[in-house]
Short mmCIF file of C-alpha atoms and ligand atoms in Angstrom, two decimals:
data_model
loop_
_atom_site.label_atom_id
_atom_site.label_comp_id
_atom_site.label_asym_id
_atom_site.label_seq_id
_atom_site.Cartn_x
_atom_site.Cartn_y
_atom_site.Cartn_z
CA MET A 1495 89.53 112.82 107.34
CA ALA A 1496 88.82 109.56 109.05
CA LYS A 1497 85.73 108.95 111.15
CA LEU A 1498 85.45 106.65 114.15
CA GLU A 1499 82.25 105.38 115.73
CA PHE A 1500 82.46 103.56 119.06
CA ARG A 1501 80.07 103.04 121.99
CA GLY A 1502 77.48 105.44 120.52
CA LYS A 1503 79.97 108.25 119.95
CA THR A 1504 81.31 109.60 116.66
CA TYR A 1505 84.85 110.95 116.57
CA THR A 1506 86.12 113.09 113.69
CA GLY A 1507 89.12 114.85 115.26
CA GLU A 1508 92.55 113.42 114.53
CA ASP A 1509 93.71 113.42 118.15
CA GLU A 1510 90.55 111.83 119.59
CA ILE A 1511 90.54 109.19 116.86
CA ARG A 1512 94.22 108.39 117.52
CA ALA A 1513 93.69 108.20 121.28
CA THR A 1514 90.53 106.06 121.08
CA LEU A 1515 92.13 103.62 118.65
CA ALA A 1516 95.39 103.56 120.66
CA ALA A 1517 93.41 102.55 123.77
CA ALA A 1518 92.22 99.56 121.73
CA GLY A 1519 95.76 98.72 120.57
CA ILE A 1520 95.22 100.04 117.05
CA LEU A 1521 97.76 102.42 115.50
CA PHE A 1522 96.40 105.43 113.59
CA GLU A 1523 98.46 108.10 111.85
CA ARG A 1524 97.76 110.88 109.39
CA TRP A 1525 100.29 111.21 106.57
CA PRO A 1526 100.44 114.19 104.21
CA LEU A 1527 98.69 113.58 100.89
CA ARG A 1528 100.94 113.26 97.87
CA GLY A 1529 100.34 112.26 94.27
CA ALA A 1530 97.13 110.25 94.66
CA ALA A 1531 96.58 110.32 90.88
CA SER A 1532 100.01 108.82 90.15
CA ALA A 1533 100.91 105.28 89.14
CA ASP A 1534 101.57 102.77 91.96
CA GLU A 1535 105.36 102.95 91.73
CA GLN A 1536 105.29 106.73 91.88
CA VAL A 1537 102.96 106.73 94.91
CA LEU A 1538 105.25 104.26 96.70
CA SER A 1539 108.27 106.46 96.07
CA LEU A 1540 106.39 109.57 97.27
CA TYR A 1541 105.59 107.81 100.56
CA LYS A 1542 108.99 106.15 100.94
CA PRO A 1543 109.96 108.13 104.10
CA GLU A 1544 106.82 107.11 106.01
CA VAL A 1545 106.87 103.55 104.66
CA ASP A 1546 110.56 103.06 105.53
CA ARG A 1547 110.00 104.40 109.05
CA LEU A 1548 107.07 102.06 109.67
CA MET A 1549 109.03 99.09 108.29
CA GLN A 1550 111.89 99.88 110.62
CA GLU A 1551 109.69 100.55 113.68
CA ARG A 1552 107.44 97.52 113.26
CA GLY A 1553 109.46 94.97 111.31
CA TYR A 1554 107.55 94.96 108.05
CA VAL A 1555 109.44 93.42 105.16
CA ALA A 1556 107.23 93.95 102.14
CA VAL A 1557 105.11 96.71 100.66
CA ASP A 1558 102.68 96.87 97.77
CA MET A 1559 99.57 98.67 96.60
CA VAL A 1560 96.05 97.43 96.14
CA ALA A 1561 93.02 99.05 94.53
CA LEU A 1562 89.35 98.15 94.45
CA ARG A 1563 87.06 100.00 92.04
CA PRO A 1564 83.66 99.40 90.44
CA SER A 1565 85.61 98.21 87.37
CA THR A 1566 87.70 95.67 89.34
CA PRO A 1567 87.00 92.16 87.96
CA GLY A 1568 85.33 90.00 90.61
CA LEU A 1569 84.77 92.93 92.97
CA ALA A 1570 81.75 91.24 94.59
CA GLU A 1571 83.71 88.02 95.26
CA ILE A 1572 86.71 89.93 96.61
CA SER A 1573 84.47 92.04 98.85
CA ALA A 1574 82.69 88.93 100.15
CA ARG A 1575 86.05 87.58 101.37
CA TYR A 1576 86.59 90.49 103.72
CA ASP A 1577 83.13 91.68 104.77
CA LYS A 1578 82.74 88.76 107.21
CA GLU A 1579 84.48 88.75 110.57
CA HIS A 1580 88.03 87.35 110.21
CA HIS A 1581 91.62 87.81 111.31
CA HIS A 1582 95.11 87.38 109.87
CA VAL A 1583 98.33 86.08 111.39
CA ASP A 1584 99.99 89.31 110.14
CA ASP A 1585 99.08 92.90 110.92
CA GLU A 1586 96.64 94.50 108.47
CA VAL A 1587 98.44 97.72 107.54
CA ARG A 1588 96.62 100.11 105.23
CA PHE A 1589 97.45 103.62 104.15
CA THR A 1590 94.60 104.99 102.03
CA VAL A 1591 95.64 107.17 99.11
CA GLU A 1592 92.30 107.31 97.33
CA GLY A 1593 88.64 106.45 98.04
CA GLU A 1594 87.40 105.11 101.35
CA GLY A 1595 86.48 101.95 103.20
CA VAL A 1596 85.09 100.86 106.55
CA PHE A 1597 86.93 98.66 109.05
CA GLU A 1598 84.99 97.26 111.98
CA ILE A 1599 87.57 96.10 114.53
CA GLU A 1600 87.03 94.22 117.77
CA GLY A 1601 88.01 96.22 120.82
CA PRO A 1602 89.34 94.93 124.14
CA ASP A 1603 85.85 94.50 125.64
CA GLY A 1604 84.44 92.71 122.60
CA GLY A 1605 82.65 95.77 121.20
CA PHE A 1606 83.58 96.79 117.67
CA LEU A 1607 85.14 100.11 116.65
CA LYS A 1608 83.84 101.33 113.29
CA PHE A 1609 86.59 103.20 111.47
CA THR A 1610 86.07 104.86 108.09
CA ALA A 1611 89.42 105.23 106.32
CA THR A 1612 89.88 108.18 103.97
CA PRO A 1613 92.88 109.50 102.01
CA GLY A 1614 95.80 110.27 104.34
CA ASP A 1615 94.79 107.71 106.99
CA LEU A 1616 97.13 104.94 108.13
CA ILE A 1617 95.68 102.17 110.26
CA VAL A 1618 97.35 99.07 111.71
CA ILE A 1619 95.03 96.27 112.81
CA PRO A 1620 97.15 93.93 114.97
CA ALA A 1621 97.66 90.33 113.91
CA TYR A 1622 94.94 87.95 115.23
CA ARG A 1623 92.52 90.84 115.89
CA ARG A 1624 89.01 90.09 114.60
CA HIS A 1625 87.72 92.59 112.06
CA LEU A 1626 85.82 93.01 108.85
CA PHE A 1627 86.05 95.41 105.94
CA TYR A 1628 83.68 96.81 103.35
CA LEU A 1629 83.60 99.57 100.78
CA THR A 1630 81.35 102.60 100.99
CA SER A 1631 78.86 103.54 98.25
CA ALA A 1632 81.76 104.96 96.20
CA SER A 1633 83.06 101.35 95.80
CA THR A 1634 86.61 102.66 95.51
CA ILE A 1635 89.69 102.38 97.69
CA ARG A 1636 93.39 102.43 96.88
CA CYS A 1637 95.90 101.62 99.60
CA ILE A 1638 99.53 101.02 100.37
CA ARG A 1639 99.91 97.73 102.31
CA LEU A 1640 102.81 96.55 104.46
CA PHE A 1641 103.52 93.00 105.57
CA GLN A 1642 105.63 91.22 108.17
CA ASP A 1643 105.38 88.03 106.17
CA ARG A 1644 103.82 87.64 102.74
CA GLY A 1645 102.53 84.21 103.70
CA GLY A 1646 100.42 85.63 106.56
CA TRP A 1647 97.95 87.37 104.31
CA GLU A 1648 94.98 85.06 104.34
CA ALA A 1649 91.58 85.73 105.88
CA LEU A 1650 90.89 83.24 108.69
CA TYR A 1651 87.22 83.06 109.59
CA GLU A 1652 87.35 80.65 112.54
CA LYS A 1653 87.74 82.38 115.85
CA ILE A 1654 90.64 81.14 117.96
CA VAL A 1655 89.29 79.98 121.31
CA ASN A 1656 91.79 79.98 124.15
FE1 FE2 B 2668 91.37 91.63 107.03
#
């Protein structure tokens, strides 16, 4: 189960996590766990109902899977790309099927919400929202990702100043 830390409080209940993230404009859902040990294609077909619904509701056009493990070539370089504050011009949509990872996401008042994603957790970080990501000591995460536009998936480190 996910964990959320914000303003000195730690939330572990599904409803309080959903409500606290929703107040910051971040979507959180729990999906039933299915076939985490399966190959990517199999996992995607097992989650097709939830994935199709989200695509329809939010206009995503592409889906894939990504995995980071201690054996992943260039893991340190990949991690260094995302563990500094950045944003994307597309939503960052992650459903964790295996492992865990930490997202620190800027809230409306500038404070950061620290969300630990675990298997069964879907999170949607809105486009342009500043955030960073890092693995836990297990150094393993495997996620389904959805995209509005494949070209939008680049980490942008410069803050946009209005
Ligand atoms: Fe990101």
